[in-house]
mmCIF file of C-alpha atoms in Angstrom:
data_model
loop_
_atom_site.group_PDB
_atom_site.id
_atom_site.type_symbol
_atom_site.label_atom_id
_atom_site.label_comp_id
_atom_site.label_asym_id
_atom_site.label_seq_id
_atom_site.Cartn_x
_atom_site.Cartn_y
_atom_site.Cartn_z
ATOM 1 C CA UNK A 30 144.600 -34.468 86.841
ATOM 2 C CA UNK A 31 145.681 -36.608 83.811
ATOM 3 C CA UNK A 32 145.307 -40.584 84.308
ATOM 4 C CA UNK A 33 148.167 -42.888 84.078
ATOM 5 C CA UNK A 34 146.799 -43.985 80.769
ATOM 6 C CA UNK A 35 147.422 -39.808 79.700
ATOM 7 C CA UNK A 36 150.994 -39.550 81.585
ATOM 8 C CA UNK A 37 152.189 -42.855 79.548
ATOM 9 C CA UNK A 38 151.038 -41.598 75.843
ATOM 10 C CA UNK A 39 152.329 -37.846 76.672
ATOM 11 C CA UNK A 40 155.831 -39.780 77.407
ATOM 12 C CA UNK A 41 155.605 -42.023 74.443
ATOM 13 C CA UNK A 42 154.734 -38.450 72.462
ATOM 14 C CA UNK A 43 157.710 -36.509 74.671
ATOM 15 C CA UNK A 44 159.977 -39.694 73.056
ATOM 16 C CA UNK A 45 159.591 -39.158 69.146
ATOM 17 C CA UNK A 46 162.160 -37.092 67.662
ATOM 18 C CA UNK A 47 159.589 -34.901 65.500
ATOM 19 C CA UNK A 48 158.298 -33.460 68.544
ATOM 20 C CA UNK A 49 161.411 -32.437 70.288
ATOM 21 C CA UNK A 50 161.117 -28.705 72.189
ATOM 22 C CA UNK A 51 157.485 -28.508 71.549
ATOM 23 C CA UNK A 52 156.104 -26.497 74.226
ATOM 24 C CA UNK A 53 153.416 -28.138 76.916
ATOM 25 C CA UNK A 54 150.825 -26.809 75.141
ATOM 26 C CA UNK A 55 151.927 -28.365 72.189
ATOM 27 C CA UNK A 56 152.044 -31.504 73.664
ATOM 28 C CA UNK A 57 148.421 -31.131 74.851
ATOM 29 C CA UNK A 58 146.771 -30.280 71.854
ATOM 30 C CA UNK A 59 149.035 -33.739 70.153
ATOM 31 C CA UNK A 60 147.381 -35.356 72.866
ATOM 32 C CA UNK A 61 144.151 -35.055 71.966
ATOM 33 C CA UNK A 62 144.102 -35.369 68.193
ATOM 34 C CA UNK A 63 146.667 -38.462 68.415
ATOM 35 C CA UNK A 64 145.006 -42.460 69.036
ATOM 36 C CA UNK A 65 146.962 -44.794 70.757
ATOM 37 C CA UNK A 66 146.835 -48.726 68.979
ATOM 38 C CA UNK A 67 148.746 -51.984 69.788
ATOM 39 C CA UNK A 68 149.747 -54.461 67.098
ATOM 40 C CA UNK A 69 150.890 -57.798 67.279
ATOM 41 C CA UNK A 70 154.108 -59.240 65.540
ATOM 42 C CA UNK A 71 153.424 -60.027 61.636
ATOM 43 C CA UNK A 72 150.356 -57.641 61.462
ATOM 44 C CA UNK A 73 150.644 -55.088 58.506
ATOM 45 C CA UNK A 74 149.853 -51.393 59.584
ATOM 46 C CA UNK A 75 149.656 -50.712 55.978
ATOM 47 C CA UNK A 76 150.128 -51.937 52.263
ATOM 48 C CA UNK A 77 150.517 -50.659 48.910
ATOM 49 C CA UNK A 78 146.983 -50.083 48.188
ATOM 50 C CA UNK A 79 145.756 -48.305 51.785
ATOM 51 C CA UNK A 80 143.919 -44.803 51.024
ATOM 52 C CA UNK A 81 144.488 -43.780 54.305
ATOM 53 C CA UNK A 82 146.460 -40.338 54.440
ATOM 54 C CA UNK A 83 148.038 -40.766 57.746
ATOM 55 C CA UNK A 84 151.147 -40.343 60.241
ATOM 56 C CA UNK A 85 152.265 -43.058 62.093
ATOM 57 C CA UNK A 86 154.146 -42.539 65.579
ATOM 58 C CA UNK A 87 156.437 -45.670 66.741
ATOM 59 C CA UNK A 88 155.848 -45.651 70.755
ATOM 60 C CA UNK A 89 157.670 -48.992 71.149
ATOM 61 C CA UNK A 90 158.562 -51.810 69.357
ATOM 62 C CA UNK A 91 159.909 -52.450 65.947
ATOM 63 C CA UNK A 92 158.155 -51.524 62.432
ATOM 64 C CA UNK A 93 159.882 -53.082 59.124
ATOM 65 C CA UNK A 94 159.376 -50.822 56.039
ATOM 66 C CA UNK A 95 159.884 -53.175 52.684
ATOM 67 C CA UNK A 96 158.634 -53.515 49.427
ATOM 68 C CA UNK A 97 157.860 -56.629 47.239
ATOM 69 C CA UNK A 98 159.662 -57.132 43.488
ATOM 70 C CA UNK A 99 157.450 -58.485 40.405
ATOM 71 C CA UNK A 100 158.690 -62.092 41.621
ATOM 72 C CA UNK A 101 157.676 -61.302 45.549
ATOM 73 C CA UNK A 102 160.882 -60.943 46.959
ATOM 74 C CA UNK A 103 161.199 -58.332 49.623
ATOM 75 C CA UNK A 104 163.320 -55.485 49.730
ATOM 76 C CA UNK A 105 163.539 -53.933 53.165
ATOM 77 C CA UNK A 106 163.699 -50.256 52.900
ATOM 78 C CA UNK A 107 163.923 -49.487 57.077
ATOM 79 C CA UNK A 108 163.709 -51.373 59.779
ATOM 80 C CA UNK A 109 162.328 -48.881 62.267
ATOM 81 C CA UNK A 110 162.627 -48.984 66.398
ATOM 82 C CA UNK A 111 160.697 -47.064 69.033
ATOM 83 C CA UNK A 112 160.564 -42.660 68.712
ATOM 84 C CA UNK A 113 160.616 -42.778 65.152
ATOM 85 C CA UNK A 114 157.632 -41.788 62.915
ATOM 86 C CA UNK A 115 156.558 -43.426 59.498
ATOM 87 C CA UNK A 116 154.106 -43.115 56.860
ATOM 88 C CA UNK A 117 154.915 -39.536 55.564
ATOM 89 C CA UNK A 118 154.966 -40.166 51.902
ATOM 90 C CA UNK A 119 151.342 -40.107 51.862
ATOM 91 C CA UNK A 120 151.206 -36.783 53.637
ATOM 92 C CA UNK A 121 152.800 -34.885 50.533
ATOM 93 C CA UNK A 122 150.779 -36.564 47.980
ATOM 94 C CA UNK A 123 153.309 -39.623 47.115
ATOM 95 C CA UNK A 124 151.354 -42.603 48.354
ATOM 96 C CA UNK A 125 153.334 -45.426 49.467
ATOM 97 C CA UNK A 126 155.401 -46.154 47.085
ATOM 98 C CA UNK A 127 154.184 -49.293 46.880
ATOM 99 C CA UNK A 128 155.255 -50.152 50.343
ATOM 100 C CA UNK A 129 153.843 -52.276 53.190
ATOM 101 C CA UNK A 130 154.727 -51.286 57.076
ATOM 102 C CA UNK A 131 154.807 -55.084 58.925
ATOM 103 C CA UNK A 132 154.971 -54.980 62.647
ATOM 104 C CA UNK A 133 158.101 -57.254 63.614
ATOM 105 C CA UNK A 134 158.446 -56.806 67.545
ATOM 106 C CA UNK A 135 154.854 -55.771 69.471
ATOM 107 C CA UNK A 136 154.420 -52.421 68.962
ATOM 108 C CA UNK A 137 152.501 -49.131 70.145
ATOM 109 C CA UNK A 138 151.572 -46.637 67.309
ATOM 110 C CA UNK A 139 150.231 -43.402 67.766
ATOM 111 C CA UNK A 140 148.111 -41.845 64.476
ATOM 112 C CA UNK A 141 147.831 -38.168 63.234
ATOM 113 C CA UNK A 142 145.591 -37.441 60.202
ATOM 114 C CA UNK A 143 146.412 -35.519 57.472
ATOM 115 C CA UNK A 144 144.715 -32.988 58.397
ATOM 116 C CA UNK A 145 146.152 -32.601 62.036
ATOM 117 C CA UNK A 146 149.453 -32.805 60.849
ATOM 118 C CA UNK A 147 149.366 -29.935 58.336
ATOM 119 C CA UNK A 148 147.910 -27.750 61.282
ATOM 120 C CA UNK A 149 151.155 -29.074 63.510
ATOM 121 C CA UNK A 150 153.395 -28.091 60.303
ATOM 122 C CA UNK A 151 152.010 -24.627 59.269
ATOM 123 C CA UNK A 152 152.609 -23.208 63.257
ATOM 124 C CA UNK A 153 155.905 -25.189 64.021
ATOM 125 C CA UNK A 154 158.489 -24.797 61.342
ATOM 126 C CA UNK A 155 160.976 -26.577 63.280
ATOM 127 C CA UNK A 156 158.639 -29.569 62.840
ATOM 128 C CA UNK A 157 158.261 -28.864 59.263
ATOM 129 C CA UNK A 158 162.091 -28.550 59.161
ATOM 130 C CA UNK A 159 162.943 -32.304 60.351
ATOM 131 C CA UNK A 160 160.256 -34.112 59.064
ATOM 132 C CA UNK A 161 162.120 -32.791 55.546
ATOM 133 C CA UNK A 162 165.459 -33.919 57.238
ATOM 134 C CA UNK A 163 164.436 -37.534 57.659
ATOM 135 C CA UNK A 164 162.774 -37.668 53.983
ATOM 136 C CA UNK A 165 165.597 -36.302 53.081
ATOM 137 C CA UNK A 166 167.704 -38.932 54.655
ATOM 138 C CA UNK A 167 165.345 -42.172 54.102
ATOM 139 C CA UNK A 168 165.544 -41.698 49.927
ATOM 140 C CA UNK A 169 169.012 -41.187 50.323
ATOM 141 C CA UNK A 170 169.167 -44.340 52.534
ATOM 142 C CA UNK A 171 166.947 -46.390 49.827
ATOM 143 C CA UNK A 172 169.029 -45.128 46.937
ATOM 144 C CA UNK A 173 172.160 -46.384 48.563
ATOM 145 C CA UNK A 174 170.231 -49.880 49.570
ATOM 146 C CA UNK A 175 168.994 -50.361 45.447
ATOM 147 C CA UNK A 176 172.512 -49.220 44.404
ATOM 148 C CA UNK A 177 174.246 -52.116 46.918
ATOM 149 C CA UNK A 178 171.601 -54.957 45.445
ATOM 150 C CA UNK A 179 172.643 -53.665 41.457
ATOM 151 C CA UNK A 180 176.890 -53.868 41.967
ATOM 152 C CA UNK A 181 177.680 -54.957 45.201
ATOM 153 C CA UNK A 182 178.463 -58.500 46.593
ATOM 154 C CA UNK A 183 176.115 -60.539 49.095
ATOM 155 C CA UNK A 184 179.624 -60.005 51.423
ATOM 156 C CA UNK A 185 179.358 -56.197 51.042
ATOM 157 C CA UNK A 186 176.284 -55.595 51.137
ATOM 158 C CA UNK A 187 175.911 -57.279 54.696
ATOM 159 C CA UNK A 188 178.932 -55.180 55.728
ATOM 160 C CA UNK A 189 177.279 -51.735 54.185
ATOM 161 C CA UNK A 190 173.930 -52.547 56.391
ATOM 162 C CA UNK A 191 175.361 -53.389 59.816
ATOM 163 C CA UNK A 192 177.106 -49.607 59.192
ATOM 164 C CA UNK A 193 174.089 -48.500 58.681
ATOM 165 C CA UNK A 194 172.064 -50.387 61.639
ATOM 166 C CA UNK A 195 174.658 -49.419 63.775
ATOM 167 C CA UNK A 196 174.937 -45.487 62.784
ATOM 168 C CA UNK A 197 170.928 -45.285 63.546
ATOM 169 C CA UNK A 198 171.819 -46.562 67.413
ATOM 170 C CA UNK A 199 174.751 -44.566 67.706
ATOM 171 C CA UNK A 200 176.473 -47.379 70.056
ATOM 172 C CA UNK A 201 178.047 -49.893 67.828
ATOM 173 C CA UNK A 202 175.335 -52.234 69.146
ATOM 174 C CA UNK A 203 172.580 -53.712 67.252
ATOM 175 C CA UNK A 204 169.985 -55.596 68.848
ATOM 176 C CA UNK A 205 166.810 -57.535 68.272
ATOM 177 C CA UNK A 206 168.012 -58.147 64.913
ATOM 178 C CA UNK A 207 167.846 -61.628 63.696
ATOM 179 C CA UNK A 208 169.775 -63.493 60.678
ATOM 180 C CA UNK A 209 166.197 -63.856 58.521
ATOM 181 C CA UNK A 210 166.055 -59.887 58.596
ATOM 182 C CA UNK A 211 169.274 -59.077 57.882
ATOM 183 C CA UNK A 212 168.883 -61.356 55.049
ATOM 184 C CA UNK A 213 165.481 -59.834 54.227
ATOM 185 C CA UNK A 214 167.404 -56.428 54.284
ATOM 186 C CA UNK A 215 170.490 -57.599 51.932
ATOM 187 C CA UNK A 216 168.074 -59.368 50.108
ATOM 188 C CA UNK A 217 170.450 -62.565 50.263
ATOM 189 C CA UNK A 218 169.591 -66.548 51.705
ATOM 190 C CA UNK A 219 169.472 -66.147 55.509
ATOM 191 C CA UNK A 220 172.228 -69.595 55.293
ATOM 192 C CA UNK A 221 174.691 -67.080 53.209
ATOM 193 C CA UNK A 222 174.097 -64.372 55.846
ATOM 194 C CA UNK A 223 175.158 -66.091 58.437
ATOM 195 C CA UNK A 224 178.116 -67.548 56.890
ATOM 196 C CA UNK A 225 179.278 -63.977 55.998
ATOM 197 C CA UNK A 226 178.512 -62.881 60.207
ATOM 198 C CA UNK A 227 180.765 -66.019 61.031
ATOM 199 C CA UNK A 228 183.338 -64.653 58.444
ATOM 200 C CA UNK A 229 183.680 -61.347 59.949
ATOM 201 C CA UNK A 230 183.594 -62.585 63.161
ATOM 202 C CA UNK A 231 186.775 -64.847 62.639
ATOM 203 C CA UNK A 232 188.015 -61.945 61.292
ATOM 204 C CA UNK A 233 187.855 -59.793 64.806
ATOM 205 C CA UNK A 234 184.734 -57.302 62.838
ATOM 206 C CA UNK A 235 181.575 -58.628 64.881
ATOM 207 C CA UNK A 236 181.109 -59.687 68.277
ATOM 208 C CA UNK A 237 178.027 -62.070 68.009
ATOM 209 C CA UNK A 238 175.381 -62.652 70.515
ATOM 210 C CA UNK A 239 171.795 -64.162 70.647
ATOM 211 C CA UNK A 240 169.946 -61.176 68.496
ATOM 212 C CA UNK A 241 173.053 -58.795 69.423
ATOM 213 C CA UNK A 242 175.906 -57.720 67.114
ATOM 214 C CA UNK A 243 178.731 -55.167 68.210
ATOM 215 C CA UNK A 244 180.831 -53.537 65.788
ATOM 216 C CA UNK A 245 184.515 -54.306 66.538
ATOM 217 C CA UNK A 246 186.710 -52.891 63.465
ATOM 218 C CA UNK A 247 184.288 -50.213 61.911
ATOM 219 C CA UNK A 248 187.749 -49.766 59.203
ATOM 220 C CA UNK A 249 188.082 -52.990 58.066
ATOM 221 C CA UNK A 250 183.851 -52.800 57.778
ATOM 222 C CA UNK A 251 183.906 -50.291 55.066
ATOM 223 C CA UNK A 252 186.569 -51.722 53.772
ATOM 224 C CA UNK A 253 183.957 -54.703 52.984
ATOM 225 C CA UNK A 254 181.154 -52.636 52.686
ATOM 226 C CA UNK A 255 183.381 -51.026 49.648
ATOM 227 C CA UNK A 256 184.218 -54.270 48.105
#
C-alpha cells in the first residue's frame, strides 16, 4: 500500500497539465523517477549559468520566471502558479535564456531529468504534443511582453498584463499578486503602478482587494491595453 507521503506526490503529479490522461501506470513509473523539494520564498531554483538539464514540476506555490537587462533591471517573463511545469528550454538544447526561476510564494517542485523526460516524450506523443503547445505559447507571450516595454505606455502596459494574468486563471480573478510584481512585470515604479490600479478602478475596470484584483470591464481593458 502506498504511504500518505506517495498518495500526496501522485496527486500533486495527477494536478500538472502535462500529465493529463496518462494512464496509472504512467503515473507510477513518474513516480519513481520524479523528487519531491520545498523552497522557501526568494530562493532561486535556477539562474542563467545552471548546467543542470532538467524539468521542473510546480506542485504548489508560485514560481516567477524573469530576466535581468545590462543595467539589472528585471523583466518578468511568467509568473507561474501551482500544475504548471518550467524549465523546458534546457531540455531542447536552448539553455535558459539567460533566465533565473525565483520562488515568490513557498513552493513544492517536483524534478525530471533529461533523460527521464525524453523516455516520457518518445512513448506519449500527447505529452510531446503540449509541452510544444505551451513553448509555443510562452515565446509568443514574451514577444508580446518585449513588444509592450518598446511602444507601449506604463498605462497600457499594466492594462495588457492584468488580461493576461487574468486569461491564465480563467475567472477574471487574480490573486496573490502584489503591486511590486506587477510593477516587476510592466517593468514600471511600483508608486506609478498603483496609481494606474487606482485609475482604473475610479474608472469601474478593477475591483481591488488586499492581493486580489477582479476584472470588471474586460472592453474598456483592451481598450487601454491598445493605447
Amino acid at each position: 500500500m502506498p504511504t500518505a507521503v506517495e498518495k500526496q506526490k501522485l496527486y500533486y503529479l495527477r494536478a500538472v497539465d502535462l500529465f493529463q490522461d496518462l494512464l496509472p501506470s504512467d503515473m507510477a513509473w513518474l513516480d519513481s523517477v520524479t523528487s519531491m523539494v520545498n523552497y522557501r520564498k526568494g530562493q532561486l531554483i535556477y539562474s542563467p549559468d545552471d548546467p543542470k538539464e532538467v524539468l521542473f514540476l510546480l506542485k504548489k506555490g508560485k514560481v516567477q520566471l524573469y530576466r535581468l537587462s545590462t543595467e539589472g533591471k528585471k523583466l518578468v517573463l511568467a509568473l507561474l502558479d501551482a500544475g504548471t511545469f518550467f524549465g523546458e528550454m534546457a531540455l531542447v538544447g536552448q539553455g535558459m535564456y539567460g533566465t533565473f526561476a525565483e520562488v515568490v510564494q513557498d513552493a513544492l517542485v517536483c524534478a525530471m531529468t533529461r533523460h527521464d523526460v525524453v523516455q516520457l516524450l518518445s512513448t506519449r506523443p500527447a505529452v510531446a504534443l503540449r509541452l510544444l503547445e505551451t513553448l509555443g505559447q510562452r515565446f509568443l507571450e514574451t514577444q508580446t511582453s518585449l513588444d509592450a516595454l518598446a511602444f507601449k505606455s506604463v498605462k497600457a502596459r499594466l492594462a495588457s498584463l492584468l488580461l493576461r494574468l487574468a486569461r491564465q486563471k480563467g475567472d477574471g480573478v487574480i490573486e496573490g499578486i502584489g503591486h511590486q510584481d506587477l510593477a516587476e512585470m510592466a517593468v514600471a515604479l511600483r508608486e506609478t503602478v498603483t496609481q494606474v490600479l487606482d485609475e482604473f478602478k475610479a474608472l469601474g475596470l478593477l475591483d481591488l482587494g488586499r492581493l486580489r484584483i477582479k476584472i470588471l470591464n474586460y472592453d474598456e481593458l483592451r481598450k487601454m491595453a491598445e493605447e
